[in-house]
Coordinates of C-alpha atoms and ligand atoms in Angstrom, one line a residue:
X1 CA -128.1 -65.2 -63.4
X2 CA -127.2 -62.8 -60.6
X3 CA -127.6 -59.9 -63.1
X4 CA -131.1 -61.1 -63.9
X5 CA -132.0 -61.3 -60.2
X6 CA -130.7 -57.8 -59.6
X7 CA -132.5 -56.5 -62.7
X8 CA -135.6 -58.2 -61.6
X9 CA -135.5 -56.7 -58.1
X10 CA -134.7 -53.3 -59.5
X11 CA -137.6 -53.7 -61.9
X12 CA -140.0 -54.7 -59.1
X13 CA -138.7 -51.8 -56.9
X14 CA -139.1 -49.2 -59.6
X15 CA -142.6 -50.5 -60.5
X16 CA -143.5 -50.2 -56.9
X17 CA -142.2 -46.6 -56.8
X18 CA -144.1 -45.8 -59.9
X19 CA -147.2 -47.3 -58.4
X20 CA -146.8 -45.1 -55.3
X21 CA -146.1 -42.0 -57.3
X22 CA -149.1 -42.9 -59.5
X23 CA -151.5 -42.9 -56.7
X24 CA -150.1 -39.7 -55.2
X25 CA -150.0 -37.7 -58.4
X26 CA -152.7 -36.2 -60.7
X27 CA -154.4 -33.4 -58.7
X28 CA -157.7 -32.4 -60.2
X29 CA -157.7 -29.3 -62.4
X30 CA -160.6 -27.9 -60.5
X31 CA -159.6 -24.8 -58.5
X32 CA -158.9 -25.3 -54.8
X33 CA -161.2 -22.8 -53.0
X34 CA -159.4 -20.8 -50.3
X35 CA -161.4 -18.7 -47.8
X36 CA -160.9 -14.9 -47.5
X37 CA -162.1 -13.5 -44.1
X38 CA -161.6 -10.1 -42.6
X39 CA -158.4 -9.9 -40.7
X40 CA -155.0 -9.3 -42.2
X41 CA -152.9 -12.4 -41.4
X42 CA -155.8 -14.6 -42.6
X43 CA -156.0 -12.8 -45.9
X44 CA -152.3 -12.7 -46.5
X45 CA -151.9 -16.3 -45.5
X46 CA -154.7 -17.2 -47.9
X47 CA -152.6 -15.8 -50.8
X48 CA -149.4 -17.3 -49.4
X49 CA -151.0 -20.7 -49.4
X50 CA -152.5 -20.1 -52.8
X51 CA -149.1 -19.2 -54.2
X52 CA -147.6 -22.4 -52.7
X53 CA -150.4 -24.4 -54.4
X54 CA -149.8 -22.7 -57.7
X55 CA -146.1 -23.4 -57.4
X56 CA -146.9 -27.2 -57.7
X57 CA -149.3 -26.6 -60.6
X58 CA -152.6 -26.4 -58.8
X59 CA -155.2 -23.7 -59.6
X60 CA -156.8 -21.7 -56.8
X61 CA -159.9 -19.5 -56.3
X62 CA -160.3 -17.1 -53.4
X63 CA -163.8 -17.1 -51.8
X64 CA -164.9 -14.4 -49.4
X65 CA -166.7 -16.0 -46.5
X66 CA -168.0 -14.9 -43.1
X67 CA -166.0 -16.5 -40.3
X68 CA -168.9 -18.1 -38.6
X69 CA -170.3 -19.5 -41.9
X70 CA -166.9 -20.8 -43.0
X71 CA -167.1 -24.1 -40.9
X72 CA -170.3 -25.2 -42.6
X73 CA -168.9 -24.0 -46.0
X74 CA -165.8 -26.2 -45.7
X75 CA -168.0 -29.1 -44.5
X76 CA -170.1 -29.1 -47.6
X77 CA -167.2 -28.3 -50.0
X78 CA -168.1 -24.7 -50.9
X79 CA -164.5 -24.0 -49.7
X80 CA -161.7 -26.6 -49.4
X81 CA -159.5 -25.4 -46.6
X82 CA -159.5 -23.4 -43.3
X83 CA -156.0 -22.2 -42.5
X84 CA -156.5 -20.1 -39.3
X85 CA -158.8 -21.8 -36.8
X86 CA -158.3 -20.0 -33.5
X87 CA -159.1 -22.2 -30.6
X88 CA -160.5 -19.8 -28.1
X89 CA -163.3 -18.4 -30.5
X90 CA -163.7 -21.1 -33.1
X91 CA -163.2 -24.6 -31.6
X92 CA -166.9 -25.1 -31.1
X93 CA -167.8 -24.5 -34.7
X94 CA -164.7 -26.5 -35.9
X95 CA -165.6 -29.6 -33.9
X96 CA -169.3 -29.3 -34.6
X97 CA -168.6 -29.4 -38.4
X98 CA -166.3 -32.4 -37.8
X99 CA -168.9 -34.2 -35.9
X100 CA -171.5 -33.6 -38.6
X101 CA -169.0 -34.9 -41.2
X102 CA -167.2 -33.3 -44.0
X103 CA -164.4 -31.4 -42.2
X104 CA -161.1 -33.0 -41.4
X105 CA -158.2 -31.9 -39.2
X106 CA -155.2 -30.9 -41.3
X107 CA -152.7 -30.1 -38.6
X108 CA -151.6 -27.3 -36.3
X109 CA -149.5 -24.2 -36.7
X110 CA -146.5 -23.8 -34.5
X111 CA -148.0 -20.8 -32.6
X112 CA -149.7 -20.3 -29.2
X113 CA -152.7 -18.0 -29.6
X114 CA -154.6 -15.6 -27.5
X115 CA -157.6 -13.4 -28.4
X116 CA -158.2 -11.0 -25.6
X117 CA -159.0 -7.4 -24.6
X118 CA -156.0 -5.3 -23.7
X119 CA -154.1 -2.0 -23.9
X120 CA -151.1 -0.8 -25.8
X121 CA -148.1 -0.8 -23.5
X122 CA -147.9 3.0 -23.3
X123 CA -151.3 3.0 -21.5
X124 CA -149.7 1.1 -18.7
X125 CA -146.5 3.2 -18.8
X126 CA -148.6 6.5 -18.5
X127 CA -150.4 5.1 -15.4
X128 CA -153.9 5.4 -17.1
X129 CA -155.1 2.3 -15.2
X130 CA -153.0 1.5 -12.2
X131 CA -153.1 -2.2 -11.3
X132 CA -153.2 -3.5 -14.9
X133 CA -152.9 -6.2 -16.2
X134 CA -155.2 -7.5 -13.5
X135 CA -158.9 -7.0 -14.6
X136 CA -159.7 -5.7 -11.1
X137 CA -157.9 -2.5 -12.0
X138 CA -160.8 -1.7 -14.4
X139 CA -163.1 -1.0 -11.5
X140 CA -161.5 2.4 -10.8
X141 CA -160.0 3.7 -14.0
X142 CA -163.0 3.5 -16.4
X143 CA -163.4 7.3 -16.7
X144 CA -160.0 7.5 -18.5
X145 CA -161.5 5.3 -21.2
X146 CA -164.7 7.1 -21.9
X147 CA -165.4 8.1 -25.5
X148 CA -168.1 10.4 -27.0
X149 CA -170.3 7.4 -27.7
X150 CA -169.9 5.6 -24.3
X151 CA -172.2 7.7 -22.1
X152 CA -169.5 8.3 -19.5
X153 CA -168.6 4.6 -19.2
X154 CA -165.2 3.2 -20.2
X155 CA -165.3 1.7 -23.7
X156 CA -164.1 -1.7 -24.8
X157 CA -163.6 -1.6 -28.6
X158 CA -164.3 -5.2 -29.6
X159 CA -163.7 -6.6 -33.1
X160 CA -166.6 -7.0 -35.6
X161 CA -169.5 -8.9 -34.0
X162 CA -169.2 -11.7 -36.7
X163 CA -166.0 -12.8 -34.9
X164 CA -167.2 -13.7 -31.5
X165 CA -170.8 -12.8 -31.0
X166 CA -171.6 -11.5 -27.5
X167 CA -168.7 -13.0 -25.6
X168 CA -167.4 -9.5 -24.5
X169 CA -170.7 -7.9 -23.5
X170 CA -171.3 -11.1 -21.4
X171 CA -167.8 -10.8 -20.0
X172 CA -168.6 -7.3 -18.6
X173 CA -171.9 -8.6 -17.1
X174 CA -170.2 -11.6 -15.6
X175 CA -167.6 -9.4 -14.0
X176 CA -170.2 -7.0 -12.7
X177 CA -168.5 -4.2 -14.7
X178 CA -171.4 -3.4 -17.0
X179 CA -172.4 -0.3 -14.9
X180 CA -169.0 1.3 -15.6
X181 CA -167.9 -0.2 -19.0
X182 CA -169.6 -0.8 -22.3
X183 CA -168.7 -2.8 -25.4
X184 CA -168.7 -1.2 -28.9
X185 CA -168.1 -3.3 -31.9
X186 CA -165.7 -2.2 -34.6
X187 CA -167.0 -2.3 -38.2
X188 CA -163.8 -3.8 -39.4
X189 CA -160.3 -4.8 -38.1
X190 CA -158.9 -1.6 -39.5
X191 CA -160.9 0.4 -37.0
X192 CA -159.0 -1.3 -34.2
X193 CA -155.6 -0.2 -35.6
X194 CA -157.0 3.3 -36.4
X195 CA -158.1 3.6 -32.7
X196 CA -154.6 2.6 -31.5
X197 CA -153.0 5.3 -33.6
X198 CA -155.6 8.0 -32.6
X199 CA -155.4 7.2 -28.9
X200 CA -151.6 7.4 -29.0
X201 CA -151.7 10.7 -30.7
X202 CA -154.2 12.1 -28.3
X203 CA -152.5 10.6 -25.3
X204 CA -155.8 9.0 -24.0
X205 CA -156.6 5.6 -22.8
X206 CA -158.0 2.8 -25.0
X207 CA -159.0 -0.8 -24.4
X208 CA -159.3 -2.8 -27.6
X209 CA -159.7 -6.4 -28.6
X210 CA -156.5 -7.8 -30.0
X211 CA -154.7 -11.1 -30.5
X212 CA -151.4 -12.9 -30.9
X213 CA -149.8 -13.7 -33.3
X214 CA -150.3 -10.3 -34.8
X215 CA -148.3 -7.3 -36.0
X216 CA -148.7 -5.7 -32.6
X217 CA -146.4 -8.4 -31.0
X218 CA -143.4 -6.4 -32.3
X219 CA -144.2 -3.1 -30.5
X220 CA -145.7 -4.8 -27.4
X221 CA -149.3 -5.1 -26.2
X222 CA -150.6 -5.9 -22.7
X223 CA -153.5 -8.4 -22.5
X224 CA -155.7 -7.9 -19.5
X225 CA -155.7 -10.9 -17.1
X226 CA -159.3 -12.0 -16.4
X227 CA -160.5 -14.9 -14.1
X228 CA -159.3 -18.1 -15.8
X229 CA -161.2 -19.7 -18.6
X230 CA -162.8 -23.1 -18.1
X231 CA -164.9 -25.3 -20.3
X232 CA -168.5 -24.3 -19.8
X233 CA -168.0 -20.8 -18.6
X234 CA -169.3 -19.1 -21.7
X235 CA -173.0 -18.9 -22.7
X236 CA -172.5 -21.0 -25.9
X237 CA -171.0 -23.7 -23.7
X238 CA -173.8 -23.7 -21.1
X239 CA -172.6 -20.9 -18.9
X240 CA -174.6 -18.0 -17.4
X241 CA -174.0 -14.6 -15.9
X242 CA -172.4 -16.1 -12.8
X243 CA -169.6 -17.6 -15.0
X244 CA -169.3 -15.4 -18.1
X245 CA -166.6 -13.2 -16.5
X246 CA -164.0 -15.8 -17.5
X247 CA -161.2 -14.7 -19.7
X248 CA -160.1 -16.2 -23.0
X249 CA -157.9 -19.3 -23.0
X250 CA -154.6 -19.5 -24.7
X251 CA -154.8 -22.1 -27.4
X252 CA -153.9 -23.7 -30.7
X253 CA -154.1 -22.4 -34.3
X254 CA -155.4 -25.2 -36.5
X255 CA -155.9 -26.0 -40.1
X256 CA -158.9 -28.0 -41.5
X257 CA -159.9 -29.3 -44.9
X258 CA -162.9 -30.6 -46.8
X259 CA -162.8 -34.4 -46.5
X260 CA -162.5 -35.0 -50.2
X261 CA -159.4 -32.7 -50.7
X262 CA -156.9 -35.5 -50.1
X263 CA -158.6 -37.5 -52.8
X264 CA -159.2 -34.7 -55.4
X265 CA -155.9 -32.9 -54.8
X266 CA -153.6 -35.3 -53.1
X267 CA -150.4 -33.3 -53.8
X268 CA -151.9 -30.0 -52.7
X269 CA -153.4 -31.7 -49.6
X270 CA -150.0 -33.2 -48.7
X271 CA -148.4 -29.8 -48.9
X272 CA -151.2 -28.2 -46.9
X273 CA -151.0 -30.7 -44.2
X274 CA -147.2 -30.2 -43.9
X275 CA -147.2 -26.4 -43.8
X276 CA -147.0 -24.6 -40.5
X277 CA -146.3 -21.0 -39.6
X278 CA -145.0 -19.7 -36.3
X279 CA -145.7 -16.6 -34.3
X280 CA -143.2 -14.2 -36.0
X281 CA -144.1 -15.5 -39.4
X282 CA -147.8 -14.9 -38.9
X283 CA -147.0 -11.5 -37.3
X284 CA -144.9 -10.5 -40.3
X285 CA -147.7 -11.4 -42.7
X286 CA -150.0 -9.0 -40.9
X287 CA -147.4 -6.3 -40.5
X288 CA -146.8 -6.1 -44.3
X289 CA -150.4 -4.9 -44.6
X290 CA -151.2 -3.1 -41.3
X291 CA -147.8 -1.3 -40.9
X292 CA -146.3 -1.3 -44.4
X293 CA -149.7 -0.7 -46.0
X294 CA -149.2 -3.2 -48.8
X295 CA -152.1 -4.9 -50.5
X296 CA -152.7 -8.5 -49.3
X297 CA -151.7 -9.9 -52.7
X298 CA -148.4 -7.9 -52.8
X299 CA -147.7 -8.8 -49.1
X300 CA -148.1 -12.5 -49.9
X301 CA -145.9 -12.3 -53.0
X302 CA -143.2 -10.5 -50.9
X303 CA -143.6 -13.0 -48.1
X304 CA -143.2 -15.9 -50.5
X305 CA -140.1 -14.3 -52.2
X306 CA -138.5 -13.6 -48.8
X307 CA -139.2 -17.0 -47.3
X308 CA -138.5 -19.6 -49.9
X309 CA -136.3 -21.5 -47.4
X310 CA -139.4 -21.8 -45.2
X311 CA -142.0 -23.1 -47.7
X312 CA -140.1 -24.8 -50.5
X313 CA -139.2 -27.8 -48.4
X314 CA -143.0 -28.5 -48.0
X315 CA -143.4 -28.8 -51.8
X316 CA -140.3 -30.9 -52.4
X317 CA -141.7 -34.3 -51.7
X318 CA -144.6 -33.9 -54.2
X319 CA -142.4 -32.2 -56.8
X320 CA -139.8 -34.9 -56.4
X321 CA -142.3 -37.5 -57.3
X322 CA -143.6 -35.8 -60.5
X323 CA -140.2 -34.5 -61.8
Ligands
TMO401 C1 -160.0 -14.3 -35.2 N1 -159.2 -13.2 -34.7 C2 -157.8 -13.6 -34.7 C3 -159.4 -12.0 -35.5 O1 -159.6 -13.0 -33.4

């Protein structure tokens, strides 16, 4: 009698476990489409996440996509995830896509972010702009930052225009610095790092757009301190030239997913929602490419091999169910 009751309970329990495992298993064989943008940590992380998905049996496809266009692309399902959403430059596009429907929040990385103009530390050490990191120092030192294409003004080398539109030209106007400084856009992220190297070699000043987490965290980089950011100060948020001098806010680094991914690929979605990278981890992904000159694919393979203790735990719950 008591054996039967025990067996019955065990039977019910294992049936329940099977039912739970049953609903959570069976990812679709359709490839999970992962976006490839145009900065190193994003591309390496795309392949890192792709490798993690493949380790649980999923198939993946890498889809090159413009940053600005990627929020609509994930909303309609042309790509399935966003793995680096930077608050200061992308939250509007992220929340707009969510409001229209089709993009869901898939969690937040363990990293505080900043995307801002700044100088390598040796520019400060050599006294090329006394008073930095305060932006007011820029009023007097611009001549040390002139380049052949800047017409005697100091030059800000901004990233590609597809990243942030006209935020930085509007910044200069808002600060009343547009008579002495001018923004030039880099064709690609590589041009920013080439400029850092060239300026160092030539011992001249340089102001570039940069961000953290990045590979430059290791050597040290000084972000310029601008008037504080507040909601509404930028043109896209309703601001005008009297307010666009505001700096960039520190913020979060988020993930997002197409709303059907938890249904079509429940196991991969579970892993994706769990995974989180911190500042040194993201910096190291970029460094493998920008300092060590590896390909993005090789960098991701090395990162995965060196960091199994970091990412394997995220896959254990779904592998535990199916094994
Ligand atoms: C989006 N980015 C980190 C390149 O500024």
